[in-house]
Every structure is written in structure tokens, then in C-alpha cells.
Amino acid sequence: MFFASDNTSGVAPQIMAALARANEGWQPGYGTEAAMTRVTALIREIFEAPGAAVCLVTTGTAANALALGLLTPPWGAVFCQTRAHIAEDECGAPEFYTHGAKLVLAGGDHGRIDPGALRAALAATGTGGVHGVQRGALSLTNVTEAGTVYTPAETAALAQLARDHGLPVHLDGARFANAVVATGASPADLTWRAGVDVLSFGGTKNGCMGVEAVVIFDPARAWEFELRRKRGGHLLSKHRYLSAQFEAYLTDGLWLDLAARANRAAARLAEGLARIPGVTQRHPVQANMMFPAWPAGTHERLRAMGAEYYQDDAGARLVTSWATSDEDIDRFLAAF
Amino acid sequence: MFFASDNTSGVAPQIMAALARANEGWQPGYGTEAAMTRVTALIREIFEAPGAAVCLVTTGTAANALALGLLTPPWGAVFCQTRAHIAEDECGAPEFYTHGAKLVLAGGDHGRIDPGALRAALAATGTGGVHGVQRGALSLTNVTEAGTVYTPAETAALAQLARDHGLPVHLDGARFANAVVATGASPADLTWRAGVDVLSFGGTKNGCMGVEAVVIFDPARAWEFELRRKRGGHLLSKHRYLSAQFEAYLTDGLWLDLAARANRAAARLAEGLARIPGVTQRHPVQANMMFPAWPAGTHERLRAMGAEYYQDDAGARLVTSWATSDEDIDRFLAAF
Amino acid sequence: MFFASDNTSGVAPQIMAALARANEGWQPGYGTEAAMTRVTALIREIFEAPGAAVCLVTTGTAANALALGLLTPPWGAVFCQTRAHIAEDECGAPEFYTHGAKLVLAGGDHGRIDPGALRAALAATGTGGVHGVQRGALSLTNVTEAGTVYTPAETAALAQLARDHGLPVHLDGARFANAVVATGASPADLTWRAGVDVLSFGGTKNGCMGVEAVVIFDPARAWEFELRRKRGGHLLSKHRYLSAQFEAYLTDGLWLDLAARANRAAARLAEGLARIPGVTQRHPVQANMMFPAWPAGTHERLRAMGAEYYQDDAGARLVTSWATSDEDIDRFLAAF
Amino acid sequence: MFFASDNTSGVAPQIMAALARANEGWQPGYGTEAAMTRVTALIREIFEAPGAAVCLVTTGTAANALALGLLTPPWGAVFCQTRAHIAEDECGAPEFYTHGAKLVLAGGDHGRIDPGALRAALAATGTGGVHGVQRGALSLTNVTEAGTVYTPAETAALAQLARDHGLPVHLDGARFANAVVATGASPADLTWRAGVDVLSFGGTKNGCMGVEAVVIFDPARAWEFELRRKRGGHLLSKHRYLSAQFEAYLTDGLWLDLAARANRAAARLAEGLARIPGVTQRHPVQANMMFPAWPAGTHERLRAMGAEYYQDDAGARLVTSWATSDEDIDRFLAAF
């Protein structure tokens, strides 16, 4: 009964197999291997973005922080949701990679940025001339930290507010596959067609071992990104093991299949919880993460049964993954 | 005939097997998995350093730059060899992670720092009061960039010069295993007993997929290192795949076996080259890397035969690895 | 009718005279001149802090940002009031000098940090282990941005909350003289006795030309501060013109006399405004700055009469200085 | 007998008078005062550069480091002379303001960069693809640290090498006035017509109290510079006292008169030394600084007579200023 995080699951067998295949023989490193060319081609096709540049790194924190470093100067403000991963869970990596940019928080329900809050934050920033920080970039997250998703239209509306102020847009897509599955939208509609400039496209949480693709829709910025990646120590020498993972991930729709399994598991779990008296959901369940609330004594019983998940003052966070079994879900529900 | 770099070879089968084993089930991440405790225990035992702290990262650049960030303030000078990897091949990662420390280069033959040159560099730095940068740290490399090694006594002599000025010592051991095999010295004698404070202990070039251990002999500094690692985006969520690699690497002396194979391959290659008229070595061959010189026309012939290696104005760099076969060596020699 | 800022006034005649005297002959620079020794001695005496170290810089932004760089690591959170100068008016200088620390805002009425809000901010920060930024330092401001003051007891209560978490305390005293006059408290009681570690002690707004003293109550930290100051380009070569200003400022209580004039001018202005129907004060008037509100049409009339001040949606900000004349105040009041 | 540095002299009377005049009344701050407009106009006229932007700061270190921050990315190499002030005397300020750029040293006689050495340094940098730092900017110094000057043609030849690689050019002109007087060249010929993009135009060493103008010949970069200046804490609130200094400095050729006095004093001193047996000059004397060598015992005698100057292993550094009197020079010469 493992609901602590999608990153506590293992690596999908197709990806393990790809790593084994990639292990044959000698290959040049640092992303010059042939597999990386194929990864770029796959991403361009999937995103309908023939010019996009792609760089692989091993963590979402690196992907996000490097992307923000690319998009905003040190004196820029990065607008993000109050509970965004970049604000709460990266130990200041965005500030490190941007050389000191300021995160400006915009609230909103259910992990989403409220357009009015963003409008107010934009209006209140950069108005002091040289005395205050300038507007820098907008960073969205889809799936959000509350487990909800943005539709293409919602993404575009927020991105447009940024664009109205000349700002570029970053999308933290650590769970991008789950968002694509949940919305049924095309990758292009959820990103560049909605105004996203750079995407952190997660693999790790969705069945990879440790790889995230940074998709830079304007290739003119790619070389600077590569320098930043190297300078950050994020250019792997045996890079073939990153490209092998991502190639397998994107082949035959594996990334969507894995995410669909995770989302279905969440739906099953949510449906089960809905039938249990006294259990409520604090946010709509739309992807593979949910935040139920239940009577105080419940935690103890669940823990005793071996359930693993994060707990907060108001309830729990349950995350499903491609590896979550129906048996685990049913055992968990039965524990109530 | 692959002599471009030890990082163009694959992953040793024992390590692939360990990754497969690590893939079973659900595990907590971020280094809290049980295997990481075993890695730390193994390193403490191998280094006879019961208090040492260990952190894993995926690249040597990250290991080095994070270590230097730990050891020197932004206004410190990092003393290193003229051709050190941190000076030439990391795109300024040390400057990034130290927030702007200055690398001060000390020359010496065959990739080693000459003690006199270090003494002079130390004497010339930090004498201008507040107007100049201060002495920060010493960074050594073993195996050096010229393929030579430092003995424990040589290491200790250089480290002592640093210590005389109150400076901590970093050792870039991207090829530390090869140095241990080449010198026959104990890991402790090559590191903390010789005055090394922090070691970048390489795995990637010697049969791992992508993992380096940063060994911090003074555990009081470990927490700060962990914060720096996270902030740099180098804390992997599915960390079990790093600890699995390193555990296998250290188990039953695999790390030494792999390095011994690489060093033996280099010896065989060097012996063969020594018998070829017109071929000379620019540096003593002591580990798994050599820098031969040969007549101008030779490169073309070797390339035509499919040999892969780095070439410079004065000759070639040939690197062997655990995977280098005798057949490849003999074919290469026959090509002359 | 100049109420835009205390920094739009000129330099007090005693300080101009000191600059003229300092201009005689040749003198060593960079703070090694004899006058700097006298400045340090004066500050030690005034603050009853025989071991304090003192460094002079030319701007409050430099004083604050350098102080915070000294007190917090890059991964630290600096707790400050929502509208603090370091948060709103320094274009990210604190983030620059700390190499990316995060400002965490704590609210409170009338420019003061509410102890409950600080307690909550402290409790909510640094609880995520290595994943979030750590608690770094507390930065207070006295006189606050709302023109109110902290008493020694209020300062001590907030500082104690910081100390309970092991945090050092910075005090932005750009208008410290006005706070001393307003509270009647001793400089020691308002600073180190209340738990302040480093004070930005302003001169510029209170009759100097451009000089702020950073008072470091723990002299063990002074050398690092000096390196940071030089590295920031804030060590003046002809430093005698800074020490001359500050020596005159501290001699015969000039700093208090000037602040008393500014505070008295504010009191006269506030009393006059209190008698005008429809004019209210948004914050208590305690030092030399006030935030009145008045009917919408009033601004136009005041501007037409030549009054200069900052205006916001809700009203005005009026600042008085040592140079504010009773005539100006009375003309201003008559304009209503 | 004060020859330690031109910054140990006082402020020229015309500039003190200008400060007194500037002290009248209330004025807006932060460079919005009317005098700053006049300073910009004067510089545009003197440099025949109608579009140039001008920012004032209080130290040469700030001027240089901010300029380099503007011109080079963090992964850029700044090419400069081996003994350049930015390399030796600024405690890493360039590294701080560039966020970690690397200074690459090019040698040459008498404080000048040898074109061949620069060509070699340029050729050796940025050739490693993403693995090494990239070429960033060229920084020249005129008057050089050895007291020599570059002619317009020499400046242009070096700048052209930089431009051939697409690099911008910075000129550290802490003693720019002395260089103009020494070469007889026009300010334009020594700067933008020779390929200089940004000039640090010194005032402090040449009779000002503490002000340097950063002249940005491409005004499109000015706004970014202003943000960097504020963020560095270098935007003075009572800015009128900077613009007053620089306006007086530029009015009626005062800056050239003061430099001519300093250069004449140096010539008188050098001529006298030339007549003293056993005294030689290590560098040509071309401006207001010289590096004589003399018998070992001489220092003691000179010090006993009260002479002040810097001493090194090989001899002395003597600097003259606008305030150096013939009497002092003659007394110094008589001491031999």
C-alpha cells in the first residue's frame, strides 16, 4: 500500500530493457550518441514542434531551475503558485540557478493560479522603476501540486497574462504525462500552442529511472541552456543511459500508457474513498494524486495496516503510479 | 578500438545486475533507502574512516564543484594544476558552485602539481589584505589529467603545504580506483591520512552507469553538503539506483578489479607502443591513460582502421577501461 | 514644501564643514585613516559595545545586503516585514549579496512584524528537511516603513523568537537616529541588548552626504564583512570622506539633534493635519514619516501649490527631515 | 613626499566648491537631479558620442565589475592583462558581479597586453564546446598598471582581436584622464572609435572625492546596467553629490588640467631620477606612475626622510597626482 509518492515506485520493464540494450558496446557520450537524436525527433513529432530543442537531465529540480535560469535575469520575478514545487521543495534551486531571482507567489484554489491573483501580482511588481525587481517569467505546474490539471484554455489564459507583460512561460511538467492523459489534450495544445516557452517534461515519476527532458520550443535558446546544464554539473558523460530511457518512454506511447495506469489507479482509489462515510476530498481528483481528509483516528489504523503516504494537519496525500496495483488499492480501502 | 575515453564504455554486468535487483518493489527515495546505509558503511570500512559521510551524485563535475563550494568561500582561491579538469573541462562549474571563487593554477610536469609551484602560488595569493582574493582550498587530481599518479607521500607533501596555510584539501578522484591500483596504496593513505578533506570518488568511468561518491571525512560538514546538493538539483528522487550501483561497485572489490583491468590494458598497450619505432610517450604511463606521440601520417592510418581517440597537436590521448579487450589493443598495435 | 523623502534634503552644515577639514593634506585610504579609528571609538562608546566592529558604506542598500550576506547562507530564509525595504526597494540586492537567499514575509500592522506572524513563518520554514530552504536570519526595520517604531521590548521579543531558532538578527536602521529619539531608548537597548547582531546605522537620510555604518556587535565576523564589502565594490579609496562625515555626525550628539528636528517637524505636521477635517492618519505618527489620507481632490490642490510627496491609492506619504522648516509645514497645512 | 597613490591626495578646490553649491535646497535623488542630465550631456560632447549613456558610482571596483557583469555571461572568459586591477586588486568583484566568469590572463611587457598573447589566449579558450568556458569580453586598462599608455591604434588593434571573435570590449580608465593627456588623443579615439563598448571613466584618483562614470556607448544596454547598479547597492540616494563632482570635473577641462599636473609632476620626478646614478626605470614613464629601481639601502634613507610609496622586491612604485608639489618632488630627489 504505497501511496507516498510516484517516485517510490520502480522502473517500468520496457525502460529496464532499453537500458540493457543501451549497454552494448562503446558509444560517444554527453548527448552525442545516436539515441539522443532519436529522442529529439520523437519529442518534435509528439509536440508537433519541428524546431524544438531537447536536453535531458536527471532531476526535476534541475530541469526547473535550469529552465528558469534561462528565462529570467537575476533581477526578475518568477510568478508561481503559492505551493509550487519551485517555491517549497527545491531548497532554493531556482534562486541558485537564476543567481537570485525572486519568486512571487500567486494564490488560487486547488493548486491552480487564479488569473485575478496573477493579474494582481503582475500589476504590483516592477512598478518601482529601478528600485524593485522586474517582471521575469511565469512558471506554471501541470499536474498541479494539488493534483488538479490545467486545460489548454486555462493554460493559455494564464500564459497570455504573462505575454501581455512580455514575459516568457515555463511549465513544470514533472507529471506532464498524467496531465495529458487527464485532459485528453494534445501535448502541443498544453504547451507551446498555449504560450509555453520551456517545458520540464518528467520521466522519473512515471516509470523512468531518473530522467527529465527540458523542451525548449525556441531553439535559439538551446545553446545557452546547454552551457547552463554543463555548468550545473548536469551533463552526463554516459548520456546514453538517459536517452535510452527517454526513447523507450516515448516509443509506442509508453509514457501515456504508464500515466493512464496511474490515473486509473487514482480514479479507482477515489471512487472507493467516496463510498466511505467521513472521507472527503480537499481537491478535485483529476490525475494521480489526491488529498483526502478523514477522521483523526484513521491514520493510525491505516499505518498499522502498512499504508504509506504523507500526512498533514488536515488529512493525507495519496499518490498513485503506473505500478500501483488494484490489490493495494482494495486492501487500502478495506482498511477503513 | 575505442580509446577515446573510459566513459565511452558500458556498465559492468555486476552493476547492471544490481540495478535489476534494485528495481523490485517500492522504496523510499532521496538517499533514505536501506542500500545507501550500506554504501556508507562500505566506504567507511574501505577508507578506515568510521565517521565519514557519503553523498552520491551523477557526475564528476557535480562532485567536484559541490565539494569546492563546501570548502572555499566565494572570495577564496582554489589552487589546482594548470590542466586540471576543474579548470578546463567543467564550463565554470566550480565558479558557479563556489559563487565566484578564483582558480589559481600551479604548474608541474606530467599533470602533477610541482610543490615549488604550489608554494609560490600560495605565497603570491592573499597577501594584499582585503584587496585580493584569499587563500581558499587546494584541489588535487589522482589519477592526474596526464595519466600519472600521486603516491601517498606526494599527496601528503602537497596537502601539507595547504594545511600550513590553513587550507582544506579536495581530491578529484574521477579515476581514484585506478590510482589505488596503480600505487598499491590504501584508500586511507591516499586520502585522509595524507590530508585530504573531501574526495570525489568516481564510479562512472570505471564501470558504473553514472554515479560518483563524495566522501566527506569530517561529518560535521555533511549537512551543508546535502543542502548544496539539493540546491544544485543533484539529489535524485529514485536514489536507490545510485546506491545500488555504488554498493555493487564496492562489493567484493569490484571497483578494484575493474580498475586493474583498465590499468592492465593500458600497460599492454604501452608495452606494444614501446616496441614501435617512432612512437614515444609524453608522460609516464602509470594508470589507464597515455599520451603517445607518433609521426604525423599515423593518425590518418589509425582513423582509417576505425581507431577512436582524442588527438592534439603533439599526438594522441589513449584511455583504456575495464571493457578494453586485448583484441582491440592488438589490432590497434597492428595498425602501425 | 518638500516631503518626498528625507534623502531629498541636503547635508547638514556641520558635516559639510567636516568634509572641508578632512580635505587637507594627504591621507592613507581604505579606512586606514585616523578618523576611522575615531568613528569606531565613538560608536563603541555610544552603543556601550567596546568590542563592536564598524564598516562604512555609501548606501543603505549596500549596508543591508552586505549584512544579510554575512548573516545567512544562500539556502537561508530571511524573515522580514511584508513591506520591508529589503523586500520592496532594493531590486534584489539581498538576494544578490546572499547568493540567492529567500525573503519570507511576515505581516503585521503599521509596518511592524506581528510576533504571531513571525512565529508562524518560522514554524512553516525549514521543516522539509533538505528539500526546503532553511531558517536563515531575521531582519527588522526601525523606524519601520510605516513610520512607526519598535521599543526595546518589542525588538527583544521578536529577536527572541529568532534566537529560539538559532537565528541571528539584523536591524535596518536607515532611520535609526529617529527611532532612538522617538523611543527615548539607548542605542544599546535598541540593538544588541535586544538581541540585534548587526545594525545598518543610517547617516544619509539624517544630514550626511552618503554614508551608513554597519555595526557588527560580534567582531569575529568583521573580517568576513570587510572582504564582502571590498568584493561588492563598496570599499572607498578616499575613505576619509566617509569617516569625516560619520565622525561629525556622532560628535556632540549631532545625529540626535538632527533626528529630533525631523521628528519635531513631523509632530508639528501631524498636529496640523489632525485639525483638518477629512484628513486621517493610516499609521500612528511616531518618528519623521506619516501616511495621511485625505479627500481625492486634495492632491491636485497640494501639487498646484508646489507640495512634493509620494502618493498612493489610499493617500500620501510625507517625510520630514532635519531641514524641514516650520514655514514649509505651515504653508502646507494652509493649502488645505 | 606622498607618492603612495593618487588616491591619497585630497579633492580639488573646484570640486569642493561644486559640492558646496550642490548642497543648497532640496533635490530629487537617485540620478534624477538636473545636474546628472548635464553630466551626461558633457560626456556625450567630450566623447563625440551623442547617444552614450552614463551612470555614476563611487568606486572603480564597482565601475569595472558592473561593466563586466553587463558585458559577459557567467560562463564567459574575461581576457585581461596578467597584472590587471580586476585580476589582482578587487577581491574577486568581477567574479561576483559576473556570477562567476573566469579571468583569463594575457601577458605583455610594461603592463600592456601583447597582441600575440591575446591572440593565443583567445585561440585557446572556448574550443572545448560545452565543456569549457566561452569567450566573454576583453578588458583593457589605460593608463596600465605599469604606468604606460595605449595609443588609439594600440587600443584598436587589441579591440579588433576581440571583435574578430565577437567579443565586447571594456576599458578600465581609472586614470583615463592621464591617458588622454599622455597620448594627446581624443577621448573618442581612445574609446569607441577604437572599439571600446564600455568605459570606466575615473574621477576619484584625479581630484574627485569618490565618483567614477561608467560610459556605455550603446545606450540599449543602459537600463540593464541601471538595474545591476541598484542591485549592487551602488545607486546613491543623494546622487546630486556625485553629479556635482563629475560636472565640475568635466567643466572647463578641469579633468585634463588636473591630469596634466599629475603627468607633469611625474615627468619632473622621472627626469630627476634619471640623473641619479644607480636609479633605473623598470617601465617607460608615460603618465603619472613610475616603477624605479634603486640600490637596496635607498629605501631606508627615503623612508627616514618621510617619503611614502609602495615598495616591492625589485624597487618602488611612485604615483603623482594633481596635488603633488614641485617642492615635494625636489625634496624627494634631494634625499638620494
mmCIF file of C-alpha atoms in Angstrom, chain C residues 25-230:
data_model
loop_
_atom_site.group_PDB
_atom_site.id
_atom_site.type_symbol
_atom_site.label_atom_id
_atom_site.label_comp_id
_atom_site.label_asym_id
_atom_site.label_seq_id
_atom_site.Cartn_x
_atom_site.Cartn_y
_atom_site.Cartn_z
ATOM 1 C CA GLY C 25 46.707 67.137 3.030
ATOM 2 C CA TRP C 26 47.428 63.558 2.091
ATOM 3 C CA GLN C 27 45.954 60.620 3.890
ATOM 4 C CA PRO C 28 46.021 56.876 3.563
ATOM 5 C CA GLY C 29 42.816 55.396 2.217
ATOM 6 C CA TYR C 30 40.505 52.425 2.502
ATOM 7 C CA GLY C 31 39.550 53.056 6.109
ATOM 8 C CA THR C 32 43.079 53.105 7.467
ATOM 9 C CA GLU C 33 42.897 56.853 8.097
ATOM 10 C CA ALA C 34 42.941 58.049 11.695
ATOM 11 C CA ALA C 35 39.396 59.381 11.547
ATOM 12 C CA MET C 36 38.037 55.891 11.075
ATOM 13 C CA THR C 37 39.588 54.833 14.365
ATOM 14 C CA ARG C 38 37.751 57.700 15.997
ATOM 15 C CA VAL C 39 34.478 56.702 14.341
ATOM 16 C CA THR C 40 34.806 53.187 15.700
ATOM 17 C CA ALA C 41 35.595 54.515 19.148
ATOM 18 C CA LEU C 42 32.578 56.820 19.079
ATOM 19 C CA ILE C 43 30.237 54.038 18.048
ATOM 20 C CA ARG C 44 31.593 51.716 20.701
ATOM 21 C CA GLU C 45 31.007 54.378 23.286
ATOM 22 C CA ILE C 46 27.542 55.357 22.101
ATOM 23 C CA PHE C 47 26.466 51.737 21.899
ATOM 24 C CA GLU C 48 28.254 50.684 25.105
ATOM 25 C CA ALA C 49 29.801 47.962 22.983
ATOM 26 C CA PRO C 50 33.536 48.029 23.447
ATOM 27 C CA GLY C 51 34.198 45.217 21.013
ATOM 28 C CA ALA C 52 31.948 46.241 18.136
ATOM 29 C CA ALA C 53 33.399 46.459 14.650
ATOM 30 C CA VAL C 54 32.329 49.216 12.282
ATOM 31 C CA CYS C 55 32.436 49.437 8.493
ATOM 32 C CA LEU C 56 31.229 52.362 6.424
ATOM 33 C CA VAL C 57 29.478 52.149 3.083
ATOM 34 C CA THR C 58 27.690 54.727 0.955
ATOM 35 C CA THR C 59 24.160 53.340 0.688
ATOM 36 C CA GLY C 60 21.592 51.707 2.883
ATOM 37 C CA THR C 61 21.021 49.036 0.277
ATOM 38 C CA ALA C 62 24.681 48.081 0.487
ATOM 39 C CA ALA C 63 24.615 48.112 4.274
ATOM 40 C CA ASN C 64 21.566 45.874 4.430
ATOM 41 C CA ALA C 65 22.519 43.469 1.691
ATOM 42 C CA LEU C 66 26.090 43.053 2.914
ATOM 43 C CA ALA C 67 24.834 42.479 6.442
ATOM 44 C CA LEU C 68 22.410 39.814 5.284
ATOM 45 C CA GLY C 69 25.138 38.188 3.210
ATOM 46 C CA LEU C 70 27.150 37.953 6.387
ATOM 47 C CA LEU C 71 24.328 36.508 8.464
ATOM 48 C CA THR C 72 22.622 33.971 6.244
ATOM 49 C CA PRO C 73 23.782 31.246 3.873
ATOM 50 C CA PRO C 74 22.419 31.093 0.312
ATOM 51 C CA TRP C 75 19.911 28.446 1.377
ATOM 52 C CA GLY C 76 18.643 30.527 4.289
ATOM 53 C CA ALA C 77 15.316 32.277 4.656
ATOM 54 C CA VAL C 78 15.427 35.908 5.731
ATOM 55 C CA PHE C 79 12.309 36.754 7.693
ATOM 56 C CA CYS C 80 11.161 40.336 7.276
ATOM 57 C CA GLN C 81 8.066 42.502 7.270
ATOM 58 C CA THR C 82 5.865 42.336 4.183
ATOM 59 C CA ARG C 83 6.734 45.870 3.138
ATOM 60 C CA ALA C 84 10.362 45.885 4.257
ATOM 61 C CA HIS C 85 12.780 47.950 2.225
ATOM 62 C CA ILE C 86 14.880 44.845 1.606
ATOM 63 C CA ALA C 87 11.809 43.174 0.093
ATOM 64 C CA GLU C 88 10.475 46.021 -1.985
ATOM 65 C CA ASP C 89 13.020 48.679 -2.712
ATOM 66 C CA GLU C 90 16.431 47.160 -3.297
ATOM 67 C CA CYS C 91 15.989 45.448 -6.675
ATOM 68 C CA GLY C 92 17.001 42.145 -5.181
ATOM 69 C CA ALA C 93 20.229 43.327 -3.585
ATOM 70 C CA PRO C 94 19.708 40.985 -0.608
ATOM 71 C CA GLU C 95 19.303 38.050 -2.986
ATOM 72 C CA PHE C 96 22.424 39.167 -4.845
ATOM 73 C CA TYR C 97 24.627 39.550 -1.779
ATOM 74 C CA THR C 98 23.360 36.387 -0.111
ATOM 75 C CA HIS C 99 23.753 34.431 -3.361
ATOM 76 C CA GLY C 100 20.088 33.634 -3.516
ATOM 77 C CA ALA C 101 18.573 33.545 -0.042
ATOM 78 C CA LYS C 102 14.800 33.754 0.070
ATOM 79 C CA LEU C 103 12.901 36.542 1.788
ATOM 80 C CA VAL C 104 9.997 35.171 3.778
ATOM 81 C CA LEU C 105 7.451 37.830 4.601
ATOM 82 C CA ALA C 106 5.719 38.192 7.950
ATOM 83 C CA GLY C 107 2.839 40.586 8.195
ATOM 84 C CA GLY C 108 1.748 42.926 10.941
ATOM 85 C CA ASP C 109 0.055 46.237 11.423
ATOM 86 C CA HIS C 110 1.683 49.574 10.855
ATOM 87 C CA GLY C 111 4.920 48.291 9.374
ATOM 88 C CA ARG C 112 5.732 46.142 12.379
ATOM 89 C CA ILE C 113 6.156 42.398 12.323
ATOM 90 C CA ASP C 114 3.433 40.755 14.315
ATOM 91 C CA PRO C 115 5.018 38.239 16.705
ATOM 92 C CA GLY C 116 2.363 35.694 15.866
ATOM 93 C CA ALA C 117 3.028 36.096 12.177
ATOM 94 C CA LEU C 118 6.742 35.688 12.728
ATOM 95 C CA ARG C 119 6.141 32.634 14.872
ATOM 96 C CA ALA C 120 4.025 31.136 12.113
ATOM 97 C CA ALA C 121 6.571 31.946 9.414
ATOM 98 C CA LEU C 122 9.352 30.428 11.474
ATOM 99 C CA ALA C 123 7.269 27.355 12.141
ATOM 100 C CA ALA C 124 6.431 26.900 8.477
ATOM 101 C CA THR C 125 10.003 27.220 7.226
ATOM 102 C CA GLY C 126 12.776 24.687 7.285
ATOM 103 C CA THR C 127 10.530 21.808 8.166
ATOM 104 C CA GLY C 128 11.007 19.923 4.928
ATOM 105 C CA GLY C 129 14.471 18.673 5.681
ATOM 106 C CA VAL C 130 16.839 19.093 2.800
ATOM 107 C CA HIS C 131 14.031 19.856 0.372
ATOM 108 C CA GLY C 132 13.231 23.365 1.546
ATOM 109 C CA VAL C 133 15.253 26.405 2.408
ATOM 110 C CA GLN C 134 16.444 26.599 5.985
ATOM 111 C CA ARG C 135 15.822 29.314 8.503
ATOM 112 C CA GLY C 136 18.479 31.980 7.981
ATOM 113 C CA ALA C 137 18.078 35.309 9.751
ATOM 114 C CA LEU C 138 15.580 37.850 10.996
ATOM 115 C CA SER C 139 15.690 41.373 9.615
ATOM 116 C CA LEU C 140 13.865 44.107 11.481
ATOM 117 C CA THR C 141 13.447 47.755 10.499
ATOM 118 C CA ASN C 142 13.342 50.613 12.980
ATOM 119 C CA VAL C 143 11.889 53.209 12.149
ATOM 120 C CA THR C 144 9.589 50.889 10.163
ATOM 121 C CA GLU C 145 8.443 51.546 6.623
ATOM 122 C CA ALA C 146 5.151 52.784 8.077
ATOM 123 C CA GLY C 147 6.864 55.383 10.213
ATOM 124 C CA THR C 148 6.311 53.557 13.465
ATOM 125 C CA VAL C 149 8.958 52.444 15.922
ATOM 126 C CA TYR C 150 9.784 49.340 17.897
ATOM 127 C CA THR C 151 10.534 49.773 21.566
ATOM 128 C CA PRO C 152 13.433 47.830 23.058
ATOM 129 C CA ALA C 153 10.954 45.340 24.498
ATOM 130 C CA GLU C 154 9.234 44.842 21.161
ATOM 131 C CA THR C 155 12.581 44.424 19.446
ATOM 132 C CA ALA C 156 13.697 41.945 22.060
ATOM 133 C CA ALA C 157 10.516 39.924 21.793
ATOM 134 C CA LEU C 158 10.921 39.475 18.034
ATOM 135 C CA ALA C 159 14.636 38.855 18.300
ATOM 136 C CA GLN C 160 13.965 36.225 20.920
ATOM 137 C CA LEU C 161 11.751 34.321 18.526
ATOM 138 C CA ALA C 162 14.630 34.300 16.080
ATOM 139 C CA ARG C 163 17.117 33.284 18.733
ATOM 140 C CA ASP C 164 14.873 30.444 19.809
ATOM 141 C CA HIS C 165 15.542 29.019 16.360
ATOM 142 C CA GLY C 166 19.227 29.843 16.454
ATOM 143 C CA LEU C 167 18.897 32.730 14.035
ATOM 144 C CA PRO C 168 20.915 35.949 14.005
ATOM 145 C CA VAL C 169 19.159 39.306 13.846
ATOM 146 C CA HIS C 170 19.753 42.238 11.525
ATOM 147 C CA LEU C 171 18.331 45.684 12.105
ATOM 148 C CA ASP C 172 17.805 48.032 9.180
ATOM 149 C CA GLY C 173 18.310 51.362 10.862
ATOM 150 C CA ALA C 174 18.271 53.693 7.901
ATOM 151 C CA ARG C 175 16.361 55.970 10.281
ATOM 152 C CA PHE C 176 17.881 54.600 13.467
ATOM 153 C CA ALA C 177 18.517 58.076 14.852
ATOM 154 C CA ASN C 178 14.829 58.907 14.537
ATOM 155 C CA ALA C 179 13.976 55.674 16.338
ATOM 156 C CA VAL C 180 16.338 56.480 19.200
ATOM 157 C CA VAL C 181 14.826 59.923 19.567
ATOM 158 C CA ALA C 182 11.271 58.632 19.260
ATOM 159 C CA THR C 183 11.643 55.858 21.806
ATOM 160 C CA GLY C 184 13.986 57.639 24.136
ATOM 161 C CA ALA C 185 15.772 54.341 24.423
ATOM 162 C CA SER C 186 19.520 53.912 24.472
ATOM 163 C CA PRO C 187 21.228 52.682 21.314
ATOM 164 C CA ALA C 188 22.349 49.594 23.199
ATOM 165 C CA ASP C 189 18.830 48.802 24.355
ATOM 166 C CA LEU C 190 17.503 49.107 20.837
ATOM 167 C CA THR C 191 20.180 46.857 19.398
ATOM 168 C CA TRP C 192 22.494 44.330 20.966
ATOM 169 C CA ARG C 193 20.811 44.241 24.340
ATOM 170 C CA ALA C 194 17.623 43.385 22.494
ATOM 171 C CA GLY C 195 19.364 40.674 20.514
ATOM 172 C CA VAL C 196 20.489 42.504 17.370
ATOM 173 C CA ASP C 197 23.705 41.151 15.819
ATOM 174 C CA VAL C 198 24.306 43.603 13.016
ATOM 175 C CA LEU C 199 22.919 47.107 12.605
ATOM 176 C CA SER C 200 22.670 49.213 9.463
ATOM 177 C CA PHE C 201 23.086 52.594 11.090
ATOM 178 C CA GLY C 202 21.954 55.292 8.696
ATOM 179 C CA GLY C 203 23.570 58.637 8.165
ATOM 180 C CA THR C 204 22.441 59.687 4.701
ATOM 181 C CA LYS C 205 18.791 60.385 5.421
ATOM 182 C CA ASN C 206 19.662 62.329 8.544
ATOM 183 C CA GLY C 207 22.008 65.010 7.284
ATOM 184 C CA CYS C 208 25.001 63.149 5.885
ATOM 185 C CA MET C 209 26.004 63.176 2.240
ATOM 186 C CA GLY C 210 26.139 59.428 1.699
ATOM 187 C CA VAL C 211 27.349 57.173 4.488
ATOM 188 C CA GLU C 212 25.937 54.323 6.538
ATOM 189 C CA ALA C 213 27.736 52.480 9.297
ATOM 190 C CA VAL C 214 27.431 48.750 9.583
ATOM 191 C CA VAL C 215 27.877 47.910 13.243
ATOM 192 C CA ILE C 216 28.873 44.308 13.840
ATOM 193 C CA PHE C 217 28.493 43.528 17.509
ATOM 194 C CA ASP C 218 30.472 40.315 17.252
ATOM 195 C CA PRO C 219 33.869 41.439 15.966
ATOM 196 C CA ALA C 220 34.804 37.887 14.981
ATOM 197 C CA ARG C 221 32.654 38.405 11.924
ATOM 198 C CA ALA C 222 34.251 41.690 10.897
ATOM 199 C CA TRP C 223 36.947 40.368 8.601
ATOM 200 C CA GLU C 224 34.496 38.432 6.510
ATOM 201 C CA PHE C 225 32.392 41.565 6.278
ATOM 202 C CA GLU C 226 35.370 43.545 5.064
ATOM 203 C CA LEU C 227 36.016 41.021 2.326
ATOM 204 C CA ARG C 228 32.387 41.114 1.288
ATOM 205 C CA ARG C 229 32.438 44.906 1.245
ATOM 206 C CA LYS C 230 35.512 45.040 -0.971
#
